[in-house]
Amino acid sequence: MCGIVGAIADRDVVPVLIEGLKRLEYRGYDSSGIAVLDGSAIRRVRRTGRVAEMESAAAAEGFSAMLGIGHTRWATHGGVTESNAHPHLSHGVALVHNGIIENHEEQRERLRALGYAFESQTDTEVIAHLIHHHLQAGIDLLEALQRAVKELTGAYALAVISQAEPQRMVVARMGCPLLVGLGEGENFVASDVSAIVSATRRVVFLEEGDTAELTRAGVRVFDAGDVPVQREERLSSVSLASLELGPYRHFMQKEIHEQPRALGDTIEAAIDAGGFPAELFGKDAQAVLAGVTGVQILACGTSYYAGLTARYWIEALANLPCSVEIASEYRYRAAYADPKHLIVTISQSGETLDTMEALKYAKSLGHRHTLSICNVPESAIPRASELVCYTRAGAEIGVASTKAFTTQLAALFQLAVVLGKLHGRVDAAQEADYLEQLRHLPGSVQHALNLEPQIVAWAERFAGKANALFLGRGLHYPIALEGALKLKEISYIHAEAYPAGELKHGPLALVDAEMPVVVIAPNDSLLEKVKSNMQEVRARGGELFVFADQDSNFSASEGVHVIRTPRHAGVLSPVVHTIPVQLLAYHTALARGTDVDKPRNLAKSVTVE
Ligand code: G6P
């Protein structure tokens, strides 16, 4: 969603801002803009559409400056228009904002009464005017920001410059990520480390309620009480290579192909340990995980489907009750809470607002034990959790999640085995067997990637369709859901997934020759049931596209296409079967010519409700 970058230096920062915004594009946005201090005046350029358009406009107008802020906006309050794009101005103050100000209407009325005129429909513009209003009391920009944020409710990451104070930028954070990048004689701010990683790796993550002042010489950070504080400097591990496309056409394609490596990295600690120690989830994990009597998983989107898969593993391997709920639903209902149940949040980004709020809500209901599965170190959700397991997928840029999903599955499988051990359901021999299965996983995923040419042929047939149905059973039902989600996200083909046994309770009515039906049919205990479900489809003229494995004892016939995934022993089969549905979605989208990495209306990190 929205992204922030800012820089103060002894060189032209416009290229830094533009590059930073381009690196933030993956998060999803619909307009962008920069404001710079050129001489003694603020200059601003904003455009709807791609950053490249805004970049051309800035170049045409000869933008060059040593202090500036930039923003990619994903519309919430007010439509996708240039006047709603950030930065917003108020009498020589320019500001960019991520998040949502909840009391913006009340503040707008107050500021209108004070004579301020509004040019946009955004909640952000009130902050610019509010800061300007406080500046009238003769205080400096930092103090004006500190006073202004105390009058705001909601979530914000802010970067502000003023033409009256050309030697500094001030920033604030509450509820939305913001970090400072430290350079030599230059400093930076960003909502996401990828925006500044080519300028510096030395970063300071601001904490809730912090404000900070950046000059060329240094950075001063203040806590929520405006008291100066030291925040730890860290070296970011985000690599430039993970942010570059390399030989691939799209980040999604690159990230699909990175899965053997990403899985290898994620399971490395277990392989090195020769088993599944509880410490994979943090140093206090043993006592916590041994004491829980159930698991409640909370997540959104693809991460939710990882949770649905984990339920099968946790109940089967650990014999603990496990519920999985969409975070945005859980947070608003009077949910059953047992303090002995473990809350597990799953979030690639670690900043999805609904998941974060669901976690807070669970705690407010009395849950004491929380565990986060996350791909972004130091992000908000793991920071708010008692136990953490970081997946090691590396930066995921494509909006449609791929390697983050399969690495989440690997982490959740490890959690299920750890719980199984601690609750006396997994003995040493079984542990060794699960470790062996895990060890072979990256190789099996590599074999599944080799199916790509066959899947391209299927994708060409899918490209002309308006609808698709995905079927799976048991452990593979969540993979059917994930396949349908991938297809609709990036190809815009309407797709639905059902447990195959539900077919005759509704979706069968949709089946005709125009409805491709994808079936995930590995050789497991439910295969015979799935085969009967497939007969039901064939009998209605539906065309079947079946992902069977080497042992499925299943052959192609008229109207029945079969691709054989590699044999993969047992319970990790859902991870392997994820690969072909990802590839099917990718190549179908490619054939339809959509913007694969930045599908319309979607954002990578959903930091608003
Ligand atoms: C957005 C993304 C999805 C992602 C979901 C949850 O909708 O487009 O790819 O699955 O958010 O994100 P999280 O970062 O919490 O896993």
Coordinates of C-alpha atoms and ligand atoms in Angstrom, one line a residue:
M1 CA 0.0 0.0 0.0
C2 CA 1.2 3.6 0.5
G3 CA 4.9 4.1 0.6
I4 CA 7.2 6.8 1.9
V5 CA 10.7 7.8 1.0
G6 CA 12.6 10.9 2.0
A7 CA 16.2 12.2 1.9
I8 CA 18.4 15.0 3.0
A9 CA 21.9 15.1 1.5
D10 CA 24.6 17.2 -0.1
R11 CA 23.6 15.9 -3.5
D12 CA 20.6 15.9 -5.7
V13 CA 18.1 13.6 -3.9
V14 CA 15.5 13.5 -6.7
P15 CA 17.0 10.3 -8.2
V16 CA 17.0 8.8 -4.7
L17 CA 13.3 9.6 -4.2
I18 CA 12.4 8.3 -7.7
E19 CA 14.4 5.1 -7.2
G20 CA 12.9 4.6 -3.8
L21 CA 9.4 5.0 -5.1
K22 CA 10.0 2.6 -7.9
R23 CA 11.2 0.0 -5.3
L24 CA 8.0 0.6 -3.4
E25 CA 5.8 0.1 -6.4
Y26 CA 5.4 -3.6 -5.6
R27 CA 3.3 -2.7 -2.5
G28 CA 0.5 -1.5 -4.8
Y29 CA -0.4 2.1 -5.5
D30 CA -2.4 4.3 -7.8
S31 CA -0.7 7.6 -7.8
S32 CA 2.7 9.1 -6.7
G33 CA 4.4 12.4 -6.0
I34 CA 7.4 14.1 -4.6
A35 CA 8.0 17.5 -2.9
V36 CA 11.4 19.0 -2.8
L37 CA 13.0 22.1 -1.4
D38 CA 14.5 23.8 -4.3
G39 CA 16.3 27.0 -3.1
S40 CA 13.8 28.5 -0.7
A41 CA 10.7 27.1 -2.3
I42 CA 8.8 23.8 -2.1
R43 CA 8.2 22.3 -5.5
R44 CA 5.8 19.5 -6.0
V45 CA 4.9 17.0 -8.8
R46 CA 2.1 14.4 -8.6
R47 CA 0.6 12.0 -11.1
T48 CA -1.9 9.3 -11.1
G49 CA -0.7 6.0 -12.7
R50 CA 2.9 4.8 -12.7
V51 CA 5.9 6.4 -10.9
A52 CA 7.6 6.6 -14.4
E53 CA 5.0 9.2 -15.4
M54 CA 5.6 11.3 -12.4
E55 CA 9.4 10.9 -12.9
S56 CA 9.0 12.2 -16.5
A57 CA 7.0 15.2 -15.3
A58 CA 9.7 16.0 -12.6
A59 CA 12.4 15.7 -15.2
A60 CA 10.5 17.9 -17.6
E61 CA 10.2 20.6 -14.9
G62 CA 13.9 20.3 -14.0
F63 CA 13.5 19.1 -10.4
S64 CA 16.7 19.0 -8.4
A65 CA 17.1 19.5 -4.7
M66 CA 19.0 18.3 -1.6
L67 CA 15.9 17.8 0.5
G68 CA 12.8 16.0 -0.5
I69 CA 10.0 13.5 0.3
G70 CA 8.1 11.1 -1.9
H71 CA 5.0 8.9 -1.8
T72 CA 3.1 6.2 -3.5
R73 CA -0.6 6.4 -2.6
W74 CA -3.2 3.6 -2.6
A75 CA -6.5 5.4 -2.4
T76 CA -8.6 5.1 0.7
H77 CA -10.1 8.6 1.6
G78 CA -10.9 10.2 -1.8
G79 CA -10.6 8.9 -5.3
V80 CA -7.5 8.3 -7.5
T81 CA -6.9 11.9 -8.5
E82 CA -3.8 14.1 -8.7
S83 CA -5.2 16.4 -6.1
N84 CA -5.6 13.5 -3.6
A85 CA -2.1 12.3 -4.3
H86 CA 0.6 13.1 -1.8
P87 CA 2.6 15.2 -0.8
H88 CA 0.0 17.6 0.6
L89 CA 0.9 21.2 1.2
S90 CA 0.0 23.9 3.7
H91 CA 1.7 27.3 3.3
G92 CA 5.2 26.0 2.7
V93 CA 4.9 22.8 4.6
A94 CA 4.9 19.6 2.6
L95 CA 3.9 16.2 4.0
V96 CA 3.5 12.5 3.1
H97 CA 1.5 10.1 5.1
N98 CA 0.8 6.4 5.3
G99 CA -2.1 5.2 7.4
I100 CA -5.6 6.5 8.3
I101 CA -6.5 9.4 10.5
E102 CA -9.7 8.5 12.3
N103 CA -10.6 12.0 13.6
H104 CA -9.9 13.7 10.3
E105 CA -13.5 15.1 10.0
E106 CA -13.4 16.7 13.4
Q107 CA -9.9 18.2 12.7
R108 CA -11.1 19.4 9.3
E109 CA -14.0 21.3 10.8
R110 CA -11.7 22.9 13.4
L111 CA -9.1 23.9 10.8
R112 CA -11.8 25.2 8.4
A113 CA -13.0 27.4 11.3
L114 CA -9.5 28.7 11.6
G115 CA -9.5 29.7 7.9
Y116 CA -7.8 26.7 6.2
A117 CA -9.1 25.8 2.8
F118 CA -8.9 22.1 1.7
E119 CA -7.9 21.1 -1.8
S120 CA -8.3 17.3 -1.4
Q121 CA -10.7 14.7 0.0
T122 CA -7.9 13.1 2.0
D123 CA -7.5 12.6 5.7
T124 CA -3.9 13.5 5.2
E125 CA -4.4 17.2 4.3
V126 CA -5.6 17.9 7.8
I127 CA -2.2 17.0 9.2
A128 CA -0.4 19.5 6.9
H129 CA -2.7 22.3 8.0
L130 CA -2.5 21.2 11.6
I131 CA 1.3 21.4 11.6
H132 CA 1.1 24.8 9.9
H133 CA -1.4 25.9 12.5
H134 CA 1.0 25.0 15.3
L135 CA 4.0 26.7 13.5
Q136 CA 2.0 29.9 13.9
A137 CA 2.8 29.8 17.7
G138 CA 6.5 30.5 16.8
I139 CA 7.7 26.9 17.5
D140 CA 9.9 24.9 15.1
L141 CA 8.9 22.2 12.7
L142 CA 9.8 19.3 15.1
E143 CA 7.7 20.7 17.9
A144 CA 4.9 21.5 15.6
L145 CA 4.8 17.9 14.4
Q146 CA 5.0 16.7 18.0
R147 CA 2.0 18.8 19.0
A148 CA 0.1 17.9 15.9
V149 CA 0.4 14.1 16.3
K150 CA -0.9 14.3 19.8
E151 CA -4.2 15.6 18.3
L152 CA -4.5 12.8 15.9
T153 CA -6.2 9.4 16.4
G154 CA -5.5 6.6 14.0
A155 CA -2.4 5.3 12.3
Y156 CA 0.3 7.2 10.6
A157 CA 3.9 7.3 9.3
L158 CA 4.7 10.9 8.4
A159 CA 7.6 12.7 6.7
V160 CA 7.4 16.5 6.7
I161 CA 9.6 19.3 5.3
S162 CA 9.1 23.1 5.4
Q163 CA 10.5 25.8 3.3
A164 CA 11.1 27.9 6.4
E165 CA 13.5 25.2 7.7
P166 CA 15.6 23.9 4.8
Q167 CA 18.1 22.1 7.0
R168 CA 15.9 19.3 8.3
M169 CA 13.1 16.8 7.8
V170 CA 10.9 15.6 10.6
V171 CA 9.1 12.3 10.8
A172 CA 6.6 10.5 13.1
R173 CA 5.4 6.9 13.5
M174 CA 2.3 5.4 15.0
G175 CA 0.7 2.2 13.8
C176 CA 2.5 2.2 10.4
P177 CA 6.2 1.2 9.9
L178 CA 8.8 3.9 9.4
L179 CA 12.6 3.6 9.5
V180 CA 15.5 6.0 9.3
G181 CA 18.5 5.2 7.0
L182 CA 21.8 6.4 8.2
G183 CA 24.4 7.6 5.6
E184 CA 27.6 9.6 5.6
G185 CA 26.6 13.3 5.6
E186 CA 23.1 12.3 4.4
N187 CA 20.1 10.6 5.9
F188 CA 17.0 8.9 4.7
V189 CA 13.5 7.9 5.8
A190 CA 11.4 5.1 4.4
S191 CA 8.4 3.0 5.1
D192 CA 10.1 -0.1 3.8
V193 CA 13.9 -0.7 3.8
S194 CA 13.8 -1.7 0.1
A195 CA 13.2 2.0 -0.8
I196 CA 16.6 3.1 0.5
V197 CA 18.7 0.0 0.4
S198 CA 20.8 1.2 -2.5
A199 CA 21.7 4.3 -0.5
T200 CA 22.4 2.7 2.9
R201 CA 22.0 -0.5 4.9
R202 CA 22.3 1.1 8.3
V203 CA 18.8 1.5 9.6
V204 CA 17.0 2.5 12.8
F205 CA 13.4 1.2 13.1
L206 CA 11.2 3.9 14.8
E207 CA 8.9 2.7 17.5
E208 CA 5.3 3.5 18.2
G209 CA 4.8 7.1 19.1
D210 CA 8.4 8.1 18.0
T211 CA 9.2 11.3 16.3
A212 CA 12.6 12.1 14.7
E213 CA 14.5 14.9 13.2
L214 CA 16.9 14.2 10.2
T215 CA 19.6 16.7 9.2
R216 CA 22.6 16.0 7.0
A217 CA 24.8 15.6 10.1
G218 CA 22.6 13.3 12.1
V219 CA 19.3 11.9 13.4
R220 CA 17.6 12.6 16.7
V221 CA 14.8 10.3 17.9
F222 CA 12.2 11.2 20.5
D223 CA 9.7 8.9 22.2
A224 CA 6.0 9.4 22.6
G225 CA 6.7 11.8 25.5
D226 CA 9.1 13.8 23.3
V227 CA 12.0 12.6 25.4
P228 CA 15.2 12.0 23.4
V229 CA 15.9 8.3 23.0
Q230 CA 18.5 6.0 21.4
R231 CA 17.1 3.4 19.1
E232 CA 19.3 0.5 18.1
E233 CA 21.0 0.8 14.7
R234 CA 20.8 -2.4 12.6
L235 CA 22.3 -3.6 9.4
S236 CA 19.5 -4.5 7.0
S237 CA 19.7 -8.0 5.5
V238 CA 17.6 -7.1 2.4
S239 CA 19.8 -7.7 -0.6
L240 CA 19.7 -5.7 -3.8
A241 CA 19.6 -8.9 -5.7
S242 CA 16.2 -9.8 -4.1
L243 CA 14.9 -6.5 -5.4
E244 CA 16.1 -6.9 -9.0
L245 CA 14.4 -9.0 -11.7
G246 CA 17.5 -10.7 -13.1
P247 CA 16.8 -12.9 -16.0
Y248 CA 13.0 -13.2 -15.2
R249 CA 10.1 -11.5 -16.8
H250 CA 8.3 -10.8 -13.6
F251 CA 9.0 -10.9 -9.9
M252 CA 6.2 -13.5 -9.5
Q253 CA 8.0 -15.8 -11.9
K254 CA 11.3 -15.2 -10.2
E255 CA 9.8 -15.8 -6.8
I256 CA 8.1 -19.0 -7.9
H257 CA 11.5 -20.3 -9.1
E258 CA 13.2 -19.2 -5.9
Q259 CA 11.1 -21.6 -3.8
P260 CA 13.6 -24.5 -3.6
R261 CA 16.1 -22.0 -2.2
A262 CA 13.6 -20.2 0.1
L263 CA 12.4 -23.5 1.5
G264 CA 15.9 -24.7 2.0
D265 CA 16.7 -21.6 4.0
T266 CA 13.6 -21.8 6.0
I267 CA 14.1 -25.4 7.1
E268 CA 17.9 -25.0 7.5
A269 CA 17.8 -24.6 11.3
A270 CA 15.8 -27.8 11.7
I271 CA 18.1 -29.7 9.4
D272 CA 21.1 -28.4 11.2
A273 CA 19.6 -29.4 14.5
G274 CA 18.8 -32.8 13.2
G275 CA 15.2 -32.6 14.4
F276 CA 12.5 -30.2 15.6
P277 CA 13.6 -28.4 18.8
A278 CA 11.0 -26.0 20.3
E279 CA 13.7 -23.3 20.1
L280 CA 12.9 -23.0 16.4
F281 CA 10.2 -20.7 17.7
G282 CA 12.2 -18.8 20.2
K283 CA 14.1 -19.4 23.3
D284 CA 11.1 -19.6 25.6
A285 CA 9.1 -21.7 23.2
Q286 CA 9.4 -25.1 25.0
A287 CA 7.6 -24.0 28.1
V288 CA 4.9 -22.1 26.2
L289 CA 4.2 -24.7 23.5
A290 CA 4.2 -27.6 26.0
G291 CA 1.5 -25.8 28.1
V292 CA -1.0 -24.8 25.4
T293 CA -4.1 -26.9 24.9
G294 CA -5.2 -25.6 21.5
V295 CA -4.3 -23.3 18.7
Q296 CA -6.2 -20.4 17.1
I297 CA -4.7 -19.2 13.8
L298 CA -5.4 -15.7 12.5
A299 CA -4.4 -14.4 9.1
C300 CA -5.6 -12.8 5.8
G301 CA -5.4 -13.8 2.2
T302 CA -2.8 -16.4 1.2
S303 CA -1.5 -16.5 4.7
Y304 CA -5.0 -17.6 5.8
Y305 CA -4.8 -20.5 3.4
A306 CA -1.4 -21.5 4.9
G307 CA -3.3 -21.5 8.2
L308 CA -6.0 -23.8 6.8
T309 CA -3.4 -26.3 5.8
A310 CA -1.7 -26.1 9.2
R311 CA -4.9 -27.0 10.9
Y312 CA -4.8 -30.5 9.2
W313 CA -1.2 -30.9 10.4
I314 CA -1.6 -29.6 13.9
E315 CA -4.7 -31.7 14.6
A316 CA -3.2 -34.8 13.0
L317 CA 0.3 -34.6 14.4
A318 CA -0.3 -33.0 17.8
N319 CA -4.0 -33.9 18.5
L320 CA -4.6 -30.3 19.6
P321 CA -7.8 -28.5 18.6
C322 CA -7.0 -25.9 16.0
S323 CA -9.2 -23.2 14.6
V324 CA -8.4 -20.9 11.7
E325 CA -10.1 -17.6 11.2
I326 CA -9.8 -14.7 8.8
A327 CA -8.3 -11.9 11.0
S328 CA -10.8 -9.2 9.8
E329 CA -13.7 -11.4 11.0
Y330 CA -12.2 -12.5 14.3
R331 CA -11.4 -9.0 15.4
Y332 CA -15.0 -7.9 15.4
R333 CA -16.8 -10.8 17.0
A334 CA -17.2 -12.0 20.6
A335 CA -14.8 -14.9 20.0
Y336 CA -14.4 -17.8 22.4
A337 CA -11.1 -17.3 24.2
D338 CA -9.2 -19.9 26.2
P339 CA -6.0 -18.4 27.7
K340 CA -4.4 -21.8 27.3
H341 CA -4.8 -21.7 23.5
L342 CA -1.9 -20.4 21.5
I343 CA -2.7 -17.5 19.1
V344 CA -0.8 -18.0 15.9
T345 CA -0.7 -15.1 13.4
I346 CA 0.6 -15.7 9.9
S347 CA 1.7 -12.7 7.9
Q348 CA 4.2 -12.4 5.1
S349 CA 4.7 -8.6 5.6
G350 CA 4.1 -8.5 9.4
E351 CA 2.1 -5.3 9.0
T352 CA -1.3 -6.4 7.7
L353 CA -3.6 -4.2 9.8
D354 CA -6.4 -6.7 10.3
T355 CA -4.0 -9.4 11.4
M356 CA -2.3 -6.9 13.8
E357 CA -5.6 -5.8 15.2
A358 CA -6.8 -9.4 15.6
L359 CA -3.7 -10.1 17.6
K360 CA -4.3 -7.1 19.8
Y361 CA -7.9 -8.2 20.2
A362 CA -6.9 -11.8 21.1
K363 CA -4.7 -10.4 23.8
S364 CA -7.5 -8.2 25.1
L365 CA -9.7 -11.3 25.3
G366 CA -7.1 -12.8 27.7
H367 CA -4.9 -14.8 25.4
R368 CA -1.4 -14.8 26.8
H369 CA 0.5 -16.9 24.4
T370 CA 1.1 -15.6 20.9
L371 CA 3.3 -16.8 18.0
S372 CA 4.0 -15.1 14.8
I373 CA 5.0 -16.7 11.5
C374 CA 6.4 -13.8 9.4
N375 CA 8.8 -13.1 6.6
V376 CA 9.9 -9.5 7.5
P377 CA 12.2 -9.2 10.5
E378 CA 11.3 -6.4 13.0
S379 CA 7.9 -5.8 11.5
A380 CA 5.0 -5.0 13.7
I381 CA 3.3 -8.3 14.2
P382 CA 6.3 -10.4 15.3
R383 CA 7.3 -7.5 17.5
A384 CA 4.0 -7.7 19.3
S385 CA 4.2 -11.5 19.6
E386 CA 5.7 -13.7 22.4
L387 CA 7.2 -16.3 20.0
V388 CA 8.4 -15.8 16.5
C389 CA 9.4 -17.9 13.5
Y390 CA 10.8 -16.0 10.6
T391 CA 10.4 -17.6 7.2
R392 CA 13.4 -17.0 5.1
A393 CA 11.8 -16.4 1.7
G394 CA 13.7 -13.2 1.1
A395 CA 11.9 -10.0 -0.1
E396 CA 8.7 -10.9 -2.0
I397 CA 7.9 -8.2 -4.5
G398 CA 5.1 -9.8 -6.6
V399 CA 1.7 -8.8 -5.1
A400 CA 0.5 -12.4 -5.5
S401 CA 2.3 -14.3 -2.7
T402 CA 4.2 -17.4 -3.8
K403 CA 7.4 -18.2 -1.9
A404 CA 6.1 -16.6 1.2
F405 CA 3.2 -19.1 1.2
T406 CA 5.3 -22.2 0.7
T407 CA 7.8 -21.1 3.3
Q408 CA 4.9 -20.4 5.7
L409 CA 3.8 -23.9 5.1
A410 CA 7.2 -25.2 5.9
A411 CA 7.3 -23.2 9.2
L412 CA 3.8 -24.3 10.2
F413 CA 4.7 -27.9 9.5
Q414 CA 7.6 -27.5 11.9
L415 CA 5.3 -26.0 14.4
A416 CA 3.0 -29.0 14.1
V417 CA 5.9 -31.5 14.7
V418 CA 7.2 -29.5 17.7
L419 CA 3.7 -29.5 19.2
G420 CA 3.3 -33.2 18.4
K421 CA 6.6 -33.9 20.2
L422 CA 5.8 -31.8 23.2
H423 CA 2.3 -33.3 23.6
G424 CA 3.6 -36.8 23.3
R425 CA 2.2 -37.7 19.9
V426 CA 5.4 -37.7 17.8
D427 CA 8.1 -40.1 18.9
A428 CA 11.8 -40.0 17.9
A429 CA 11.3 -42.3 14.9
Q430 CA 8.4 -40.2 13.6
E431 CA 10.4 -37.1 14.2
A432 CA 13.3 -38.5 12.1
D433 CA 10.8 -39.5 9.4
Y434 CA 9.3 -36.0 9.2
L435 CA 12.8 -34.5 9.1
E436 CA 13.6 -36.7 6.1
Q437 CA 10.4 -35.6 4.4
L438 CA 11.4 -32.0 5.0
R439 CA 14.9 -32.5 3.8
H440 CA 13.5 -33.7 0.4
L441 CA 11.0 -30.9 0.1
P442 CA 13.2 -28.4 -1.9
G443 CA 14.2 -31.1 -4.3
S444 CA 10.5 -32.1 -4.9
V445 CA 9.6 -28.5 -5.4
Q446 CA 12.3 -28.2 -8.0
H447 CA 10.9 -31.2 -9.8
A448 CA 7.4 -29.6 -9.7
L449 CA 9.0 -26.5 -11.3
N450 CA 10.1 -28.6 -14.2
L451 CA 6.5 -29.1 -15.1
E452 CA 6.3 -25.5 -16.4
P453 CA 6.3 -26.3 -20.1
Q454 CA 3.3 -28.6 -19.7
I455 CA 1.5 -26.0 -17.6
V456 CA 2.1 -23.3 -20.2
A457 CA 0.1 -25.4 -22.7
W458 CA -2.8 -25.6 -20.2
A459 CA -2.6 -21.9 -19.5
E460 CA -3.2 -21.1 -23.2
R461 CA -6.5 -22.9 -22.9
F462 CA -7.4 -21.2 -19.7
A463 CA -6.7 -17.7 -21.1
G464 CA -9.9 -17.6 -23.0
K465 CA -12.1 -18.7 -20.1
A466 CA -14.3 -16.5 -17.9
N467 CA -14.5 -18.9 -15.0
A468 CA -12.7 -21.8 -13.4
L469 CA -13.4 -24.2 -10.6
F470 CA -10.7 -25.7 -8.3
L471 CA -11.3 -28.9 -6.4
G472 CA -9.2 -30.6 -3.7
R473 CA -9.8 -32.7 -0.6
G474 CA -8.4 -32.9 2.8
L475 CA -4.9 -31.3 3.0
H476 CA -5.2 -30.3 -0.6
Y477 CA -8.4 -28.3 -0.3
P478 CA -6.5 -25.2 1.0
I479 CA -4.2 -25.6 -2.0
A480 CA -7.3 -25.6 -4.3
L481 CA -8.3 -22.3 -2.5
E482 CA -4.8 -20.9 -3.1
G483 CA -4.9 -21.9 -6.8
A484 CA -8.2 -20.2 -7.3
L485 CA -7.0 -17.1 -5.4
K486 CA -3.8 -16.9 -7.5
L487 CA -5.8 -17.2 -10.8
K488 CA -8.3 -14.5 -9.9
E489 CA -5.7 -12.1 -8.5
I490 CA -3.5 -11.9 -11.5
S491 CA -5.5 -13.2 -14.5
Y492 CA -8.9 -11.7 -13.4
I493 CA -10.6 -14.9 -14.3
H494 CA -13.3 -15.7 -11.8
A495 CA -12.3 -18.7 -9.9
E496 CA -13.7 -20.6 -6.9
A497 CA -12.5 -23.5 -4.9
Y498 CA -14.5 -26.2 -3.2
P499 CA -13.7 -29.3 -1.2
A500 CA -14.5 -31.9 -4.0
G501 CA -17.1 -33.5 -1.8
E502 CA -19.2 -30.3 -1.8
L503 CA -19.4 -30.3 -5.6
K504 CA -22.9 -31.7 -5.7
H505 CA -24.2 -29.3 -3.1
G506 CA -24.0 -26.3 -5.4
P507 CA -21.1 -25.7 -7.8
L508 CA -22.0 -28.7 -10.0
A509 CA -24.8 -26.4 -11.3
L510 CA -22.1 -24.2 -12.9
V511 CA -20.3 -27.0 -14.7
D512 CA -20.6 -27.1 -18.5
A513 CA -18.1 -27.3 -21.4
E514 CA -17.0 -23.7 -20.8
M515 CA -16.0 -24.4 -17.1
P516 CA -12.5 -25.7 -16.7
V517 CA -12.2 -27.7 -13.5
V518 CA -8.8 -28.0 -11.9
V519 CA -8.5 -31.0 -9.6
I520 CA -5.6 -31.6 -7.2
A521 CA -5.6 -35.3 -6.9
P522 CA -2.5 -36.8 -5.4
N523 CA -2.5 -40.5 -4.3
D524 CA -3.8 -40.1 -0.8
S525 CA -6.5 -41.7 1.2
L526 CA -9.1 -39.5 -0.5
L527 CA -8.1 -40.2 -4.1
E528 CA -11.0 -42.6 -4.9
K529 CA -13.5 -40.1 -3.6
V530 CA -11.9 -37.4 -5.7
K531 CA -12.2 -39.7 -8.7
S532 CA -15.9 -40.0 -8.2
N533 CA -16.2 -36.3 -8.0
M534 CA -14.4 -36.0 -11.3
Q535 CA -16.9 -38.4 -12.9
E536 CA -19.6 -36.0 -11.8
V537 CA -17.9 -33.2 -13.7
R538 CA -17.3 -35.3 -16.8
A539 CA -20.9 -36.5 -16.9
R540 CA -21.9 -32.8 -17.2
G541 CA -19.5 -32.0 -20.0
G542 CA -16.9 -30.2 -17.8
E543 CA -13.3 -30.3 -18.9
L544 CA -10.9 -31.6 -16.2
F545 CA -7.4 -30.5 -15.6
V546 CA -5.9 -32.8 -13.1
F547 CA -2.7 -32.5 -11.1
A548 CA -2.1 -36.1 -10.2
D549 CA 1.1 -37.5 -8.7
Q550 CA 3.2 -40.4 -10.0
D551 CA 1.1 -42.9 -8.0
S552 CA -2.4 -41.6 -8.7
N553 CA -3.1 -44.4 -11.2
F554 CA -4.9 -42.0 -13.4
S555 CA -4.7 -41.4 -17.1
A556 CA -5.7 -38.8 -19.6
S557 CA -8.8 -39.3 -21.7
E558 CA -11.1 -37.2 -23.7
G559 CA -11.8 -34.0 -21.7
V560 CA -9.5 -35.1 -19.0
H561 CA -6.0 -33.6 -19.0
V562 CA -3.4 -34.9 -16.5
I563 CA -0.1 -33.5 -15.3
R564 CA 1.9 -35.6 -13.0
T565 CA 3.6 -33.9 -10.1
P566 CA 6.6 -35.6 -8.6
R567 CA 6.1 -38.3 -6.0
H568 CA 6.4 -36.8 -2.6
A569 CA 5.9 -38.9 0.5
G570 CA 3.1 -37.9 2.7
V571 CA 2.1 -34.9 4.6
L572 CA 4.2 -32.3 2.8
S573 CA 2.4 -33.0 -0.5
P574 CA 0.4 -29.7 -0.3
V575 CA 3.6 -27.7 -0.6
V576 CA 4.6 -29.6 -3.7
H577 CA 1.1 -29.2 -5.2
T578 CA 1.2 -25.5 -4.7
I579 CA 3.8 -25.1 -7.4
P580 CA 1.7 -26.1 -10.4
V581 CA -1.3 -24.0 -9.4
Q582 CA 1.1 -21.0 -9.0
L583 CA 2.5 -21.6 -12.5
L584 CA -0.9 -22.1 -14.0
A585 CA -2.0 -18.7 -12.7
Y586 CA 1.2 -17.0 -13.8
H587 CA 1.1 -18.3 -17.3
T588 CA -2.6 -17.7 -17.8
A589 CA -2.1 -14.1 -16.7
L590 CA 0.8 -13.8 -19.1
A591 CA -1.3 -15.2 -21.9
R592 CA -4.0 -12.6 -21.1
G593 CA -1.5 -9.8 -20.9
T594 CA -2.3 -8.5 -17.4
D595 CA 0.2 -6.7 -15.2
V596 CA 1.3 -9.8 -13.3
D597 CA 3.3 -8.2 -10.5
K598 CA 0.9 -5.3 -9.9
P599 CA -2.6 -6.6 -10.5
R600 CA -5.3 -4.0 -10.6
N601 CA -6.8 -2.8 -7.3
L602 CA -4.6 -5.0 -5.2
A603 CA -1.8 -4.1 -2.8
K604 CA 1.1 -6.2 -1.4
S605 CA 0.8 -4.9 2.2
V606 CA -2.7 -4.1 3.3
T607 CA -2.1 -1.6 6.1
V608 CA -5.6 -0.2 6.1
E609 CA -8.9 -1.9 7.0
Ligands
G6P1 C1 -2.6 -8.9 0.6 C2 -1.6 -9.5 -0.4 C3 -1.7 -11.0 -0.3 C4 -1.5 -11.4 1.1 C5 -2.4 -10.7 2.1 C6 -2.0 -10.9 3.5 O1 -3.9 -9.1 0.2 O2 -1.9 -9.1 -1.7 O3 -0.7 -11.6 -1.1 O4 -1.7 -12.8 1.2 O5 -2.4 -9.3 1.9 O6 -0.8 -10.4 3.7 P1 0.3 -10.8 4.9 O7 1.4 -9.8 4.6 O8 -0.4 -10.5 6.2 O9 0.6 -12.2 4.7

